[in-house]
Amino acid sequence: ETGVTQTPRHLVMGMTNKKSLKCEQHLGHNAMYWYKQSAKKPLELMFVYSLEERVENNSVPSRFSPECPNSSHLFLHLHTLQPEDSALYLCASSQAGGRSNEQFFGPGTRLTVL
Amino acid sequence: GENVEQHPSTLSVQEGDSAVIKCTYSDSASNYFPWYKQELGKRPQLIIDIRSNVGEKKDQRIAVTLNKTAKHFSLHITETQPEDSAVYFCAASKNYGGATNKLIFGTGTLLAVQP
């Protein structure tokens, strides 16, 4: 499969559950991002990994925990979420330091917290 | 930090008309301004971008203009077609060519092209 893939596409979880979102990019990029997309709000950058090191954490609650084991994979571990965390979670990748700054997005995981 | 404002939030045009979406940014150090299109239920995709050393860029029916002094940039779509209906997001970044491309997004414009 090409581009950026995300699994699962849909997730319903209770506030006490622990789950993980997975992102994989097949573009040879070296930077990956997690965004949160809520209705009527701008895309919110949550985490940035460049060259497998986390370089940005925009004060995201600790109930969200990212993991980047290599340049192709990115995870978002979720625990004790709140209903307001329900949103579309988008992963993206880009080539850091390259001539193109384009970010390629995955299809997203639609998360519902009950 | 950087703040990006986008207007209008919704825009309805007749097929064949032009559409203009405007954004303003707050950080004068911003040097890269992409526009993303997100169709219903799909992922955002880059449609055009502009760097701060250029005032205008065009690609077929779409164009972007940048006014660095006023910190404004705009998306222009001419001869609109129903398939142009989508949510359009502007963004700004000051990390062009750097280790990461931290994009600050606007709130989006829902464009509806009426046949």
Coordinates of C-alpha atoms in Angstrom, one line a residue:
Chain A
E1 CA 0.0 0.0 0.0
T2 CA 1.3 3.5 -0.8
G3 CA 1.1 6.8 1.0
V4 CA 0.1 7.1 4.6
T5 CA -2.1 4.5 6.3
Q6 CA -3.8 4.6 9.6
T7 CA -5.5 1.9 11.7
P8 CA -8.1 1.5 12.9
R9 CA -10.3 3.8 10.9
H10 CA -13.0 3.9 13.6
L11 CA -12.7 3.4 17.3
V12 CA -15.2 3.6 20.1
M13 CA -13.8 3.3 23.6
G14 CA -14.9 3.9 27.2
M15 CA -13.1 6.4 29.5
T16 CA -11.3 3.6 31.3
N17 CA -10.0 1.8 28.2
K18 CA -6.5 1.7 26.8
K19 CA -6.1 1.7 23.1
S20 CA -3.5 2.6 20.4
L21 CA -3.7 4.3 17.1
K22 CA -1.2 3.2 14.4
C23 CA 0.2 5.2 11.5
E24 CA 2.5 3.9 8.8
Q25 CA 4.1 5.9 5.9
H26 CA 5.4 4.3 2.8
L27 CA 7.0 7.5 1.3
G28 CA 10.5 7.4 2.7
H29 CA 9.9 10.4 4.8
N30 CA 11.7 11.2 8.1
A31 CA 9.2 13.4 9.9
M32 CA 5.8 12.3 11.2
Y33 CA 2.9 14.2 12.9
W34 CA -0.2 13.7 14.9
Y35 CA -3.1 16.1 14.5
K36 CA -6.5 16.3 16.2
Q37 CA -9.4 17.5 14.0
S38 CA -12.6 18.6 15.9
A39 CA -15.7 20.2 14.4
K40 CA -15.4 23.9 13.7
K41 CA -11.8 24.0 15.0
P42 CA -8.5 24.3 13.1
L43 CA -6.4 21.2 12.8
E44 CA -4.4 21.0 16.1
L45 CA -0.8 19.8 16.0
M46 CA -0.3 17.4 18.9
F47 CA 3.1 15.8 18.3
V48 CA 6.0 16.0 15.8
Y49 CA 8.7 13.5 15.3
S50 CA 11.7 14.3 13.1
L51 CA 14.4 11.8 12.5
E52 CA 12.7 9.6 15.1
E53 CA 13.1 12.2 17.9
R54 CA 10.2 14.1 19.3
V55 CA 10.7 17.8 18.7
E56 CA 7.4 19.2 19.5
N57 CA 4.7 18.6 22.1
N58 CA 2.1 21.3 22.2
S59 CA 1.1 20.8 25.9
V60 CA -1.1 17.8 25.0
P61 CA -2.6 16.0 28.0
S62 CA -0.6 13.1 29.3
R63 CA -3.5 10.7 28.6
F64 CA -2.1 10.9 25.0
S65 CA 1.3 9.2 24.6
P66 CA 3.1 9.0 21.3
E67 CA 5.7 6.5 20.2
C68 CA 7.9 6.5 17.1
P69 CA 9.9 3.3 16.9
N70 CA 11.3 4.1 13.4
S71 CA 10.9 6.6 10.6
S72 CA 8.0 4.6 9.1
H73 CA 5.8 4.0 12.1
L74 CA 4.0 6.2 14.6
F75 CA 1.7 5.3 17.4
L76 CA -0.6 7.2 19.7
H77 CA -1.4 5.4 22.9
L78 CA -4.6 6.4 24.6
H79 CA -5.7 5.9 28.2
T80 CA -8.4 7.3 30.5
L81 CA -9.7 9.6 27.8
Q82 CA -12.5 12.1 28.2
P83 CA -15.6 12.5 26.0
E84 CA -14.1 15.8 24.7
D85 CA -11.3 13.8 23.2
S86 CA -13.7 12.5 20.6
A87 CA -12.4 13.7 17.2
L88 CA -10.7 12.7 14.0
Y89 CA -7.0 11.9 14.6
L90 CA -4.9 12.5 11.6
C91 CA -1.3 11.3 11.0
A92 CA 0.9 13.0 8.5
S93 CA 4.5 12.7 7.2
S94 CA 7.0 14.9 5.4
Q95 CA 10.6 15.0 4.3
A96 CA 12.4 17.2 6.9
G97 CA 14.9 19.5 5.3
G98 CA 13.8 18.6 1.8
R99 CA 12.9 21.0 -1.0
S100 CA 9.2 20.2 -0.6
N101 CA 7.5 20.9 2.7
E102 CA 4.3 19.1 1.7
Q103 CA 2.7 17.1 4.5
F104 CA 0.9 13.9 3.3
F105 CA -2.0 13.0 5.5
G106 CA -3.4 9.6 6.3
P107 CA -7.2 8.9 6.2
G108 CA -7.6 9.4 9.9
T109 CA -9.0 7.5 12.9
R110 CA -12.5 8.6 13.9
L111 CA -12.4 8.2 17.7
T112 CA -15.5 8.3 19.9
V113 CA -15.1 8.3 23.7
L114 CA -18.2 7.2 25.6
Chain B
G1 CA 2.6 32.0 19.1
E2 CA 1.4 32.0 15.5
N3 CA -2.3 32.5 14.9
V4 CA -4.0 32.1 11.5
E5 CA -7.5 33.5 10.9
Q6 CA -9.5 32.3 7.9
H7 CA -12.6 33.8 6.3
P8 CA -15.3 33.2 5.3
S9 CA -16.3 30.0 7.2
T10 CA -18.7 29.1 4.5
L11 CA -18.9 30.1 0.9
S12 CA -21.6 29.3 -1.7
V13 CA -21.0 30.1 -5.4
Q14 CA -22.6 29.2 -8.7
E15 CA -20.8 26.9 -11.0
G16 CA -18.5 28.9 -13.2
D17 CA -18.1 31.8 -10.8
S18 CA -14.9 32.6 -8.9
A19 CA -14.3 31.9 -5.2
V20 CA -11.9 33.7 -2.9
I21 CA -10.8 32.6 0.6
K22 CA -8.7 34.9 2.7
C23 CA -6.3 34.2 5.6
T24 CA -4.2 36.4 7.9
Y25 CA -1.3 35.4 10.0
S26 CA 0.3 37.0 13.0
D27 CA 4.0 35.9 13.0
S28 CA 6.0 38.0 10.5
A29 CA 8.6 35.2 10.5
S30 CA 6.3 32.9 8.7
N31 CA 7.8 31.9 5.4
Y32 CA 5.6 29.1 3.9
F33 CA 1.8 29.2 3.2
P34 CA 0.1 26.0 1.9
W35 CA -3.5 25.4 1.1
Y36 CA -5.2 22.1 1.8
K37 CA -8.4 20.7 0.4
Q38 CA -10.4 18.2 2.3
E39 CA -13.4 16.5 0.6
L40 CA -16.1 15.0 2.8
G41 CA -14.8 12.0 4.6
K42 CA -11.4 12.2 3.0
R43 CA -7.9 13.3 4.1
P44 CA -6.6 16.8 3.6
Q45 CA -4.5 17.2 0.4
L46 CA -2.2 19.9 -0.6
I47 CA -3.5 21.9 -3.6
I48 CA -1.1 24.8 -3.8
D49 CA 1.6 26.5 -1.7
I50 CA 3.6 29.7 -1.7
R51 CA 6.8 30.8 -0.1
S52 CA 7.4 34.2 1.3
N53 CA 9.8 35.2 -1.5
V54 CA 7.0 35.0 -4.0
G55 CA 3.9 37.3 -4.3
E56 CA 1.7 35.1 -6.5
K57 CA 1.6 31.5 -7.8
K58 CA -0.9 30.0 -10.2
D59 CA -1.7 26.4 -11.1
Q60 CA -4.5 26.1 -13.7
R61 CA -7.7 27.3 -12.1
I62 CA -6.2 28.0 -8.7
A63 CA -3.9 30.8 -7.6
V64 CA -2.5 32.1 -4.3
T65 CA -1.5 35.6 -3.5
L66 CA 0.6 36.8 -0.6
N67 CA 0.9 40.3 0.9
K68 CA 3.8 40.1 3.4
T69 CA 3.3 43.6 4.6
A70 CA -0.3 43.1 5.5
K71 CA 0.3 39.5 6.5
H72 CA -2.5 38.3 4.2
F73 CA -2.7 35.5 1.8
S74 CA -5.6 34.4 -0.4
L75 CA -6.8 31.4 -2.4
H76 CA -8.5 32.2 -5.7
I77 CA -10.4 29.5 -7.6
T78 CA -11.7 30.5 -11.1
E79 CA -14.4 28.8 -13.2
T80 CA -15.6 26.7 -10.2
Q81 CA -16.9 23.2 -10.7
P82 CA -19.0 21.0 -8.4
E83 CA -16.0 18.9 -7.7
D84 CA -14.4 21.9 -6.1
S85 CA -16.9 21.6 -3.2
A86 CA -14.9 20.8 -0.1
V87 CA -13.4 22.3 3.0
Y88 CA -10.3 24.4 2.3
F89 CA -7.7 25.1 5.0
C90 CA -4.9 27.7 4.9
A91 CA -1.8 27.3 7.0
A92 CA 1.4 29.1 7.9
S93 CA 4.8 27.9 8.9
K94 CA 8.2 29.5 9.7
N95 CA 10.1 26.2 9.4
Y96 CA 10.3 26.0 5.6
G97 CA 13.2 23.6 4.8
G98 CA 13.9 23.0 8.4
A99 CA 13.9 19.8 10.5
T100 CA 10.1 19.9 10.9
N101 CA 7.3 21.7 9.2
K102 CA 5.1 22.9 12.0
L103 CA 1.9 24.1 10.3
I104 CA -0.6 26.4 12.0
F105 CA -3.9 25.9 10.4
G106 CA -6.9 28.2 9.9
T107 CA -10.4 27.1 10.8
G108 CA -11.4 26.1 7.3
T109 CA -13.8 27.3 4.7
L110 CA -16.7 25.1 3.5
L111 CA -17.0 25.8 -0.2
A112 CA -20.2 24.7 -1.9
V113 CA -20.4 25.0 -5.7
Q114 CA -24.0 25.0 -6.9
P115 CA -24.6 23.4 -10.3

